[in-house]
Coordinates of C-alpha atoms in Angstrom, one line a residue:
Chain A
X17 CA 0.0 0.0 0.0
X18 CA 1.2 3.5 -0.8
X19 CA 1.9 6.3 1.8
X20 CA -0.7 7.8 0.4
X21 CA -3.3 5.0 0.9
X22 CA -2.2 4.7 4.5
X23 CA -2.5 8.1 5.5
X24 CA -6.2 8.0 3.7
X25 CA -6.5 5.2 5.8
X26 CA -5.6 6.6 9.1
X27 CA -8.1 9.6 8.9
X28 CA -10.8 7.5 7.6
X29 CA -10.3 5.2 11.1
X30 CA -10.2 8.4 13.1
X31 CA -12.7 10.4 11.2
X32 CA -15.7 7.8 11.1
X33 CA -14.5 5.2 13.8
X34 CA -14.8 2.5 11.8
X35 CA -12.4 -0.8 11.5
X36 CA -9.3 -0.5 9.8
X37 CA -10.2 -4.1 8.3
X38 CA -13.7 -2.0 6.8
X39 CA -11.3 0.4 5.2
X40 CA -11.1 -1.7 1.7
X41 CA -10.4 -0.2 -1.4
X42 CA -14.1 -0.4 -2.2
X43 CA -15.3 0.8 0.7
X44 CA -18.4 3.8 0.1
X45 CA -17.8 6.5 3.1
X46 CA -21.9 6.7 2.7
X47 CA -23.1 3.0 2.1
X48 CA -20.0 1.3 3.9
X49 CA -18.5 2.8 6.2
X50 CA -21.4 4.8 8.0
X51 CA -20.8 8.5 7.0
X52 CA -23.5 10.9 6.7
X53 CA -23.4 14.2 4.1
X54 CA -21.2 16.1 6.5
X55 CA -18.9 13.1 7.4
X56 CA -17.7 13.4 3.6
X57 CA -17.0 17.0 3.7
X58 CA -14.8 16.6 7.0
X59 CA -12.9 13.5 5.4
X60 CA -11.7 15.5 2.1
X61 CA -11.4 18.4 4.2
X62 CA -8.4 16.4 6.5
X63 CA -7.1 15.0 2.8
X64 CA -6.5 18.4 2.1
X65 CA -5.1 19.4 4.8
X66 CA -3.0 16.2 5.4
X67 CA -1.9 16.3 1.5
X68 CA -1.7 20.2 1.2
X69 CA -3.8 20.5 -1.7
X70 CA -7.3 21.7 -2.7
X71 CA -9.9 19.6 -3.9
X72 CA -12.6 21.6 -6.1
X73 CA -15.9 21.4 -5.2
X74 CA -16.9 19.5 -8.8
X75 CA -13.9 17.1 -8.2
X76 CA -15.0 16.0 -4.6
X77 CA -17.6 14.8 -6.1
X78 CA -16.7 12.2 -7.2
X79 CA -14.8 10.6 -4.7
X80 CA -17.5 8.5 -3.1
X81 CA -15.2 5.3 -2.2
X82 CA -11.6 4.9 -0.1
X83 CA -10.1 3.7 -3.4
X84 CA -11.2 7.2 -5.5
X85 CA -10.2 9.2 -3.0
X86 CA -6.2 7.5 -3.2
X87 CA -6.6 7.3 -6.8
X88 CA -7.2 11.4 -6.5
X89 CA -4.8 12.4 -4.4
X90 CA -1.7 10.1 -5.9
X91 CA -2.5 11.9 -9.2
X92 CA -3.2 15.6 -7.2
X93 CA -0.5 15.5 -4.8
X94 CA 2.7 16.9 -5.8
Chain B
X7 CA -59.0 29.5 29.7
X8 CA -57.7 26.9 32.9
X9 CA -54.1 26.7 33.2
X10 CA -52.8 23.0 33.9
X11 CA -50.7 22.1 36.9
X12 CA -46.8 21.6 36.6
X13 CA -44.6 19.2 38.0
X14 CA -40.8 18.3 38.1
X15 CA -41.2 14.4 37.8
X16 CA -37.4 13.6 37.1
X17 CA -33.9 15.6 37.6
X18 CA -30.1 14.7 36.5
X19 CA -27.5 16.8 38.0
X20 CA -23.6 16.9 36.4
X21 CA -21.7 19.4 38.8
X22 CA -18.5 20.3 40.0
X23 CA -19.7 18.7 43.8
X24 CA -20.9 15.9 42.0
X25 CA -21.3 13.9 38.7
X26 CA -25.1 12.1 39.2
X27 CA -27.7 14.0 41.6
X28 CA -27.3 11.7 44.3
X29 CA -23.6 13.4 44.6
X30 CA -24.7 16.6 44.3
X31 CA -27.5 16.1 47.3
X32 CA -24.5 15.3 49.2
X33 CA -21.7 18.0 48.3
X34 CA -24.8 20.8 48.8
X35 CA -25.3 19.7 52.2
X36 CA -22.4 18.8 53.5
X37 CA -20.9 22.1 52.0
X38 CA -18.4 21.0 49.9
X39 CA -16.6 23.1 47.4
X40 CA -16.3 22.4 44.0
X41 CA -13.2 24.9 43.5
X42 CA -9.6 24.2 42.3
X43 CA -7.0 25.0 40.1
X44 CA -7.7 25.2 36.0
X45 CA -6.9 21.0 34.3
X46 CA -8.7 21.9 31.2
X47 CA -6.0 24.8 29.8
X48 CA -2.8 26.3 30.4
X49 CA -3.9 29.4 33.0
X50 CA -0.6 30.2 33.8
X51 CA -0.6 33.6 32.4
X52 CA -4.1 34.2 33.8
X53 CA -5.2 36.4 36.3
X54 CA -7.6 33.8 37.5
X55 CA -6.0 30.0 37.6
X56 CA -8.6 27.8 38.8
X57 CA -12.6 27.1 38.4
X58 CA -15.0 24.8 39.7
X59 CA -14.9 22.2 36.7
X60 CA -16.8 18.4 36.5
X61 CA -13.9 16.6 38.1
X62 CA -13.5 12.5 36.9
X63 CA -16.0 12.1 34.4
X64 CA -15.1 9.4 31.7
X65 CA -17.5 10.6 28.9
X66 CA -16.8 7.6 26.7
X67 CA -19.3 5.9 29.6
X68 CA -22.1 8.1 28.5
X69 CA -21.1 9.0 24.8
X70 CA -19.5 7.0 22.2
X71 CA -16.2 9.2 20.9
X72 CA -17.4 9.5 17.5
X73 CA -20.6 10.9 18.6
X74 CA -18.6 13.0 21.0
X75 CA -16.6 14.5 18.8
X76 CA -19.8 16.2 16.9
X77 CA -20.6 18.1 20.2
X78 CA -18.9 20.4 22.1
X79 CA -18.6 20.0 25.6
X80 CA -21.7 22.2 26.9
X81 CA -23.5 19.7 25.0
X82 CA -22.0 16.7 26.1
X83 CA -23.0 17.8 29.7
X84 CA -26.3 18.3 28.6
X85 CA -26.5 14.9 27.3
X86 CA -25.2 13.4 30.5
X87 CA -27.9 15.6 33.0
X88 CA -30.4 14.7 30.7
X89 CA -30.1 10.7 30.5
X90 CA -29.9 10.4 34.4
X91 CA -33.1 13.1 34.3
X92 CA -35.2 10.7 31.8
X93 CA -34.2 7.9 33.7
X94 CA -35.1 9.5 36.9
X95 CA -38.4 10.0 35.8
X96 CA -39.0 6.7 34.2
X97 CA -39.5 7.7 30.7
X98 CA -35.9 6.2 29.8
X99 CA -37.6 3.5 28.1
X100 CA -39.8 5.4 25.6
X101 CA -37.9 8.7 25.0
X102 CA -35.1 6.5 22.7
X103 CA -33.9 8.0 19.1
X104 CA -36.5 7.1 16.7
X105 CA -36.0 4.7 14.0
X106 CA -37.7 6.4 11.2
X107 CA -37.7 3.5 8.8
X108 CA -40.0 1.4 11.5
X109 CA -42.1 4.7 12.1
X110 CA -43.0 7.5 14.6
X111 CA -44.2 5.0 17.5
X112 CA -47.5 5.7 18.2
X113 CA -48.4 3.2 21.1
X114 CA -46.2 4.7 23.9
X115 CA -48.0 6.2 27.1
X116 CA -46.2 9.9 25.8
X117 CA -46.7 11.0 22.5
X118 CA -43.6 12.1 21.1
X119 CA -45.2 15.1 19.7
X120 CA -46.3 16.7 23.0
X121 CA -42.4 16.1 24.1
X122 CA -40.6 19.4 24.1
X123 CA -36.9 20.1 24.6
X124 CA -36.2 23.7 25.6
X125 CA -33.0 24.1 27.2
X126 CA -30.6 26.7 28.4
X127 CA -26.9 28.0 27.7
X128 CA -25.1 31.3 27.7
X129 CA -22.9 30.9 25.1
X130 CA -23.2 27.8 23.3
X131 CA -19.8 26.0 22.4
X132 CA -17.1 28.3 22.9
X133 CA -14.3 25.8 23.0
X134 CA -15.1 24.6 19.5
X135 CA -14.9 28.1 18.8
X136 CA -12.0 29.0 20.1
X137 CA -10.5 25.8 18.2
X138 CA -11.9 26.6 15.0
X139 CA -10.2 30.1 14.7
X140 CA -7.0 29.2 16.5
X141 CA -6.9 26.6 13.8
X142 CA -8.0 29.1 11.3
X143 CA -5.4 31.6 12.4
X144 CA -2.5 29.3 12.2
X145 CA -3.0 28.5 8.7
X146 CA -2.5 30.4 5.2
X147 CA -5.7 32.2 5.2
X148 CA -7.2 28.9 3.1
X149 CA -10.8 28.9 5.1
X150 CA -10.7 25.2 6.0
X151 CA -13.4 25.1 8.5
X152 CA -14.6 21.7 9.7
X153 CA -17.8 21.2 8.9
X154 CA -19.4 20.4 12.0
X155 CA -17.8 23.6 13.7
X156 CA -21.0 25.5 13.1
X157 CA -23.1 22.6 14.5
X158 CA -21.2 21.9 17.4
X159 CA -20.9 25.4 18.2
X160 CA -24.0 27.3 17.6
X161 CA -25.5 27.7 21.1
X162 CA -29.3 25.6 20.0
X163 CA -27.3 22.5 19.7
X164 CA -27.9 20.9 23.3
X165 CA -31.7 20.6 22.4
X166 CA -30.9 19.7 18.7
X167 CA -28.8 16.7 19.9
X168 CA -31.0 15.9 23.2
X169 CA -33.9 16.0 20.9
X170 CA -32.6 13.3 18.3
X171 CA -31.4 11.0 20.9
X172 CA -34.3 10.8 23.2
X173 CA -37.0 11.0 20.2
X174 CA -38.4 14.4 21.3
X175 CA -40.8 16.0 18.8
X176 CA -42.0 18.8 20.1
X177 CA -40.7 22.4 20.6
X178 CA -37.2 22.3 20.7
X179 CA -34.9 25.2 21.4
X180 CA -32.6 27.4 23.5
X181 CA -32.4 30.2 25.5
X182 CA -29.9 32.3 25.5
X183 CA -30.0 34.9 28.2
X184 CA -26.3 34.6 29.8
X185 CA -26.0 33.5 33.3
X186 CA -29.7 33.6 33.7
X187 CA -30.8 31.2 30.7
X188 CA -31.8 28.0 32.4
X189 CA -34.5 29.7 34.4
X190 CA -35.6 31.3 31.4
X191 CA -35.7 27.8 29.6
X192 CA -37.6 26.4 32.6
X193 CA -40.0 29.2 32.4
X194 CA -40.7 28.6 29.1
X195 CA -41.0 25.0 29.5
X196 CA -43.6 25.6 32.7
X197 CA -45.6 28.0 30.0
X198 CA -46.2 25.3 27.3
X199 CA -47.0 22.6 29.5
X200 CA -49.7 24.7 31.7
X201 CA -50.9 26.2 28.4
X202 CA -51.9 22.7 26.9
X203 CA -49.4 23.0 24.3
X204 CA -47.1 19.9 25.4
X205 CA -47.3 17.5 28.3
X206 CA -43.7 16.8 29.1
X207 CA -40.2 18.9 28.8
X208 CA -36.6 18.0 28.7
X209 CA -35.3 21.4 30.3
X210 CA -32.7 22.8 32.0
X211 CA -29.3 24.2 30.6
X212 CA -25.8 23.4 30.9
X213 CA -21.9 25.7 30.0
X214 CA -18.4 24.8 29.5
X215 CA -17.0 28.1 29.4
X216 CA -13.6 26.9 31.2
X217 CA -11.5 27.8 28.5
X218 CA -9.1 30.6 27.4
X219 CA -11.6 32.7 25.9
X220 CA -14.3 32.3 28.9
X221 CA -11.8 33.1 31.2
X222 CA -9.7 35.8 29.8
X223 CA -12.9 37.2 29.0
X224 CA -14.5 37.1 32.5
X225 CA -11.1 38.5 33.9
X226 CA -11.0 41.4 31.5
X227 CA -14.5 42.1 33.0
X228 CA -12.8 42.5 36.2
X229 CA -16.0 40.2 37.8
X230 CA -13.8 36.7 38.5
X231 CA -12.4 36.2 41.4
X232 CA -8.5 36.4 41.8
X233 CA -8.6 34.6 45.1
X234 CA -5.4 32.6 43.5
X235 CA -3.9 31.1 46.7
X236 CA -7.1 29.9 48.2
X237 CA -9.4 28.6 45.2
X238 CA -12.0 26.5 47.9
X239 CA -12.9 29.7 50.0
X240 CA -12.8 32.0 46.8
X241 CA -16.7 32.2 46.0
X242 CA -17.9 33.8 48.9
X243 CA -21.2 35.3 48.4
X244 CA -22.1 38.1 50.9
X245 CA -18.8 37.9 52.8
X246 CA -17.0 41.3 53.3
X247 CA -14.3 40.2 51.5
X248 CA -15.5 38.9 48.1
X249 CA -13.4 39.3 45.3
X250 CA -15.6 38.3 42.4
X251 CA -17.4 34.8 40.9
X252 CA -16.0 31.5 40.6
X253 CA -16.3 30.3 36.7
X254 CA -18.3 26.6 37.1
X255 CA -19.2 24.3 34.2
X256 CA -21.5 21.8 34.0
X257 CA -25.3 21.4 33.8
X258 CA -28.7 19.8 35.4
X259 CA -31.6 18.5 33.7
X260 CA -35.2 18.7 35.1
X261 CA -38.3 16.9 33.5
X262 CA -41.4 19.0 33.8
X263 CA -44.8 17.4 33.0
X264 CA -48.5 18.3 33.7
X265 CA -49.9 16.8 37.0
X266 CA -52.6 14.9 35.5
X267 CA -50.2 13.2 33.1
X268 CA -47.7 12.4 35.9
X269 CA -50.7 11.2 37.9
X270 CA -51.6 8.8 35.0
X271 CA -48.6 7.3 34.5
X272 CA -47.7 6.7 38.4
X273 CA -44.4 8.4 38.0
X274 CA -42.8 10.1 41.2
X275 CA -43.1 13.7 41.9
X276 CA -40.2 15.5 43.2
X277 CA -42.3 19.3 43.4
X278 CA -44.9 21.7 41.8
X279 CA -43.6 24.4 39.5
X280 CA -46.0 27.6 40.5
X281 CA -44.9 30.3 38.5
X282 CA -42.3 32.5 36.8
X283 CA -40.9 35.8 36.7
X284 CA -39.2 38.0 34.7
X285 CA -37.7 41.9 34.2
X286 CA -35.5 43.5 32.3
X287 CA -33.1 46.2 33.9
X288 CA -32.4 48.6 30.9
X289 CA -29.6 50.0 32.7
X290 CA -26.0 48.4 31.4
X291 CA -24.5 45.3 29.5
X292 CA -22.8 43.7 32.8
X293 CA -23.8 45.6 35.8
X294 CA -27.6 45.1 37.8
X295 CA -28.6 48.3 39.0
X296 CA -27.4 49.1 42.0
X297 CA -31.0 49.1 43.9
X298 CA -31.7 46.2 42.5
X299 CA -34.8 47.4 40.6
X300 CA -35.0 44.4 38.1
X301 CA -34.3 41.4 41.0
X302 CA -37.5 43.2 43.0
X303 CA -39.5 43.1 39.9
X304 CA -38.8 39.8 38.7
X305 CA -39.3 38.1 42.4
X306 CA -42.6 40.2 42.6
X307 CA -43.8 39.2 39.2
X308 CA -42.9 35.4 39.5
X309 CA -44.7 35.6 42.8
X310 CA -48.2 37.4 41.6
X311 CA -47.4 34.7 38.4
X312 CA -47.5 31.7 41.5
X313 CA -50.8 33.2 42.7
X314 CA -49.0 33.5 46.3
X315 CA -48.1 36.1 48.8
X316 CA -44.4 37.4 49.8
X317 CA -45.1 35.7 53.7
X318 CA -45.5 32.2 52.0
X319 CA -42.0 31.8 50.9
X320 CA -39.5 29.9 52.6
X321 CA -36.0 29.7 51.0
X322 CA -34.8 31.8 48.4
X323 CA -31.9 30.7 46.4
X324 CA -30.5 33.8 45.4
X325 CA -28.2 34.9 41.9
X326 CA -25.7 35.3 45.2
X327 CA -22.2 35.3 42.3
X328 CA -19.9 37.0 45.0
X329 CA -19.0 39.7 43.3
X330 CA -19.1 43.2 45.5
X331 CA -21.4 44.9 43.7
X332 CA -24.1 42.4 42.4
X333 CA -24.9 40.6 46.0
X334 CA -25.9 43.5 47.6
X335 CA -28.9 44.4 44.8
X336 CA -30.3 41.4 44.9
X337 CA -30.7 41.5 49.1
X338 CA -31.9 45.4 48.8
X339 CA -34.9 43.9 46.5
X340 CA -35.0 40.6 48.8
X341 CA -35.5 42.9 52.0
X342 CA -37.7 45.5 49.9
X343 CA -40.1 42.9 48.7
X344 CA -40.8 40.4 51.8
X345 CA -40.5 43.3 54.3
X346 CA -40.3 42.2 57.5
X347 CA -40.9 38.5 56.9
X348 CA -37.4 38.7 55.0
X349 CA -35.8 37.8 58.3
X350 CA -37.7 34.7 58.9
X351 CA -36.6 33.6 55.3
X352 CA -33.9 31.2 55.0
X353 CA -31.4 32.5 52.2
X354 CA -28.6 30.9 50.4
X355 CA -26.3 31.1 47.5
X356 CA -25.0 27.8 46.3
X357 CA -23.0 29.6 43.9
X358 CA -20.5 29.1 47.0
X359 CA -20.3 25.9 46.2
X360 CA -20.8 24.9 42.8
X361 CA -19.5 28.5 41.6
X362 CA -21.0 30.3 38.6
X363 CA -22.7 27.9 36.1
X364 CA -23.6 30.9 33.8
X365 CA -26.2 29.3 31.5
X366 CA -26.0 26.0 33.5
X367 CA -26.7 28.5 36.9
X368 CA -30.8 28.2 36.5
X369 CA -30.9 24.0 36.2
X370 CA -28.5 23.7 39.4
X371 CA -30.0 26.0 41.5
X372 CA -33.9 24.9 40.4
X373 CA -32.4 21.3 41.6
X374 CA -30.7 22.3 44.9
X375 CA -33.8 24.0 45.2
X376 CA -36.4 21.2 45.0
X377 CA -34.0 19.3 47.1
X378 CA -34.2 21.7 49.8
X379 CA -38.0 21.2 49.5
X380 CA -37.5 17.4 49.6
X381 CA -35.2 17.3 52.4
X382 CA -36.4 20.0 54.3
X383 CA -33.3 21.8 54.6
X384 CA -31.2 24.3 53.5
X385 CA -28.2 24.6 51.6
X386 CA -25.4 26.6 52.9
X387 CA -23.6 29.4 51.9
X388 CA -20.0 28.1 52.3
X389 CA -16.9 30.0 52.8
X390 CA -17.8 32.9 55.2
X391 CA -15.9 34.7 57.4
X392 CA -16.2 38.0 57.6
X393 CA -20.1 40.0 57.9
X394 CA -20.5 42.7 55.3
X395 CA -21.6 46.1 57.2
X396 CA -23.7 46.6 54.7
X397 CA -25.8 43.8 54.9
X398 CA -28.7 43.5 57.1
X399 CA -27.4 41.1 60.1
X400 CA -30.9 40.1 60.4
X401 CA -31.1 38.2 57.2
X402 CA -29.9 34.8 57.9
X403 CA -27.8 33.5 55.1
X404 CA -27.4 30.2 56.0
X405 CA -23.8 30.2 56.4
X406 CA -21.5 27.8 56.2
X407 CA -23.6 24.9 57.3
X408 CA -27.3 23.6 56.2
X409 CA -30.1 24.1 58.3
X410 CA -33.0 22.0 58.9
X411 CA -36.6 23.8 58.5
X412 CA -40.1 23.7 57.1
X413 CA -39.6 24.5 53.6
X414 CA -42.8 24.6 51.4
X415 CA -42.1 27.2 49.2
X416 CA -39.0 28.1 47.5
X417 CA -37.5 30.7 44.6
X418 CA -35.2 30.2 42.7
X419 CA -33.6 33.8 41.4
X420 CA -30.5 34.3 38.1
X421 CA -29.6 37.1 36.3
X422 CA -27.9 37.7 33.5
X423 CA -25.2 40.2 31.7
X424 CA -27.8 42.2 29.7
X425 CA -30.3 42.7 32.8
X426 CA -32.0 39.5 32.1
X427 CA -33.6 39.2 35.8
X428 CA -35.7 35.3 36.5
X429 CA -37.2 33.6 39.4
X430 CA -38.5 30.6 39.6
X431 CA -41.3 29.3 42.0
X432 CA -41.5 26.0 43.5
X433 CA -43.5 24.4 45.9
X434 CA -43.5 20.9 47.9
X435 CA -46.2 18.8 45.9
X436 CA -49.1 17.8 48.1
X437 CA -51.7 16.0 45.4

């Protein structure tokens, strides 16, 4: 697993409380792993701050799952 | 139109004398302070280093930390008074989160719709906001503000969260009147259920204002106490040498209902809620008026609201914060109102105890007040040693130790920065 994937990891355990054994590459924060609407905005919040970068509106979006959001930031994080 | 009858069927109490109500009987008669130094920040470089804070609480007991970590601390204690009050009163198994996919239960003995939640704080959560913009400060100017900051701190949020986890459907709000906000919220709470409008309410208020803000703030006011060397005999209500309030934290939870409902479901009933009263002084942001124009008029107007007469009353638990200016207002109005039946009144400020709950101050004192009605005894007013000339030696201030008399009637007086004056009227239930 990439740094990246275990520092997504880390903050998803904290953020939502969940299992790191729920955190699977599949994983939905919304149907898996228990978050709610707000949930979502904190966890891409900490990615940016963890990762220093800034995740537009239209591009949080589409990270629904644990494996979108690593697949984002390896290709967003410099 | 006939008003109903009001009763307190169930109480929680989360104090610095005590974490459950059963503790908190005992530290308010035994006279124990809840004072010491400051655990919750750094105070070294403030003028005031200690507080009367909720001392070994393990919160993960009462709150899972995921859940925790949505709500700031003033609601946490809110949620904590509350359950033991719900359970208190019996209603623990219907007043549950609701599981809207099964439905709105409809066969309970309550209906969730007549269930209010109107609660009280003075600030709301000013910890989380003090995080927020710390965090916010230390950055690049990027506004990355967490998304449950404005939930967690905006000051409704104790009845928002008490509401979802107990199921309550009914009015749900709070008051925000500073230090007197929980009498207001009991007030309003006494209103709609003797108005017909709901038949039971989770009330009371609760503060966690222990932080840097709160008390550099307080201290700039110049109205905390700076007693540094001595924090248990700092609040010292009506003693010559007062030097100001203690900050307290905490909450306390009372569960008003209407008598015939009470009666119906056989639950136990601690007193009667008789009336309310309120003023305003329209005279400055933080200081009463000296002649305590606004404490007379709310005591007079909360007792014309009981349908009772000044000679009736038995124990009045005063505002009392130990600051020099504000005690002596409140017992200018006290001896101004009962005349010469002030002197057969007992009086006490619990504040000496528990310190100042600011939002928090109205639920405490409405419970130490009931329990003087149950117990037939008065709490003291700790920590004195020195008279003030000018108060009236007549007055008997019940100091330093609990006294045992006929108690049927008590009031319960706060006010609040702004000239928010309150008093609060309860009386031993007798069916």
């Amino acid at each position: 697993m990439s740094e990246i994937a275990e520092k997504v990891k880390k903050i998803i355990v904290d953020k939502l409380g969940v299992d790191e054994s729920e955190v699977t590459e599949e994983a939905s924060f919304t149907n898996d792993l228990g978050a709610d609407s707000l949930d979502t905005v904190e966890l891409i919040m900490e990615f940016e701050k963890e990762f220093n970068v800034s995740i537009p509106d239209d591009q949080a979006e589409h990270i629904g799952t644990v494996g979108q959001a690593v697949k984002y930031l390896e290709e967003n994080v410099k | 139109m006939i008003l109903r009858r009001v009763v307190v069927t169930g109480m929680g109490a989360l104090t610095p004398i005590g974490n459950t109500l059963s503790e908190y009987k005992e530290g308010l008669f035994s006279g124990t302070s809840g004072a010491g130094p400051i655990t919750r920040f750094d105070a070294t470089k403030f003028k005031t280093r200690f507080a009367c804070e909720v001392k070994g609480l393990d919160m993960s007991q009462f709150i899972p930390r995921q859940e925790a970590r949505k709500m700031d601390l003033y609601t946490q204690f809110a949620v904590v008074a509350a359950a033991e009050a719900i359970r208190d009163a019996g209603l623990d198994e219907y007043l549950k989160p609701i599981d809207f996919e099964k439905g709105i239960p409809t066969d309970l003995p309550v209906n969730l719709h007549r269930v209010g939640c109107i609660w009280g704080g003075g600030i709301g959560g000013l910890k989380t906001f003090e995080e927020e913009i710390i965090s916010f400060a230390k950055g690049d100017g990027t506004p990355r503000i967490n998304p449950f900051f404005i939930p967690k701190m905006i000051a409704d949020s104790a009845s928002g969260i008490l509401s979802i986890r107990h199921g309550l459907l009914g009015p749900s709000y709070v008051t925000v009147s500073a230090c007197a906000s929980s009498n207001n919220s009991l007030i309003d709470a006494f209103n709609y259920i003797r108005l017909g409008k709901i038949d039971i309410c989770v009330s009371g208020g609760s503060e966690a204002a222990i932080t840097q803000a709160g008390v550099g703030g307080f201290n700039a006011l110049k109205a905390m106490s700076e007693r540094n060397d001595d924090p248990s005999t700092a609040s010292r209500p009506y003693d010559k040498d007062r030097d100001g309030f203690v900050l307290g934290e905490g909450g306390a939870c009372l569960i008003l209902e209407e008598y015939e409902h009470a009666i119906a479901r056989g639950a136990k009933i601690y007193a009667e809620i008789l009336g309310g009263g309120m003023s305003s002084d329209a005279y400055h942001i933080t200081a009463p008026h000296p002649d305590g124009i606004g404490a007379y008029m709310c005591m007079k107007n909360a007792l014309e609201d009981a349908e009772i007469t000044p000679d009736q009353v038995d124990y009045i638990n005063t505002h009392g914060t130990s600051t020099p200016i504000g005690d002596p207002q409140e017992i200018k109005a006290i001896e101004r109102l009962f005349g010469e039946h002030a002197y057969n009144i007992n009086i006490s400020s619990t504040k000496s105890m528990v310190g100042h709950l600011l939002g928090g101050a109205g639920a405490v004192e409405a419970v130490a007040s009931i329990l003087a009605i149950q117990e037939q005894k008065i709490p003291p007013t700790i920590n004195h040693v020195t008279d003030d000339p000018d108060i009236n030696p007549r007055l008997n201030l019940t100091f330093n130790e609990a006294q045992s008399r006929k108690v049927n009637i008590a009031i319960s007086n706060t006010f609040g920065f702004g000239g928010h004056n309150t008093c609060v009227v309860f009386r031993k239930f007798e069916g």
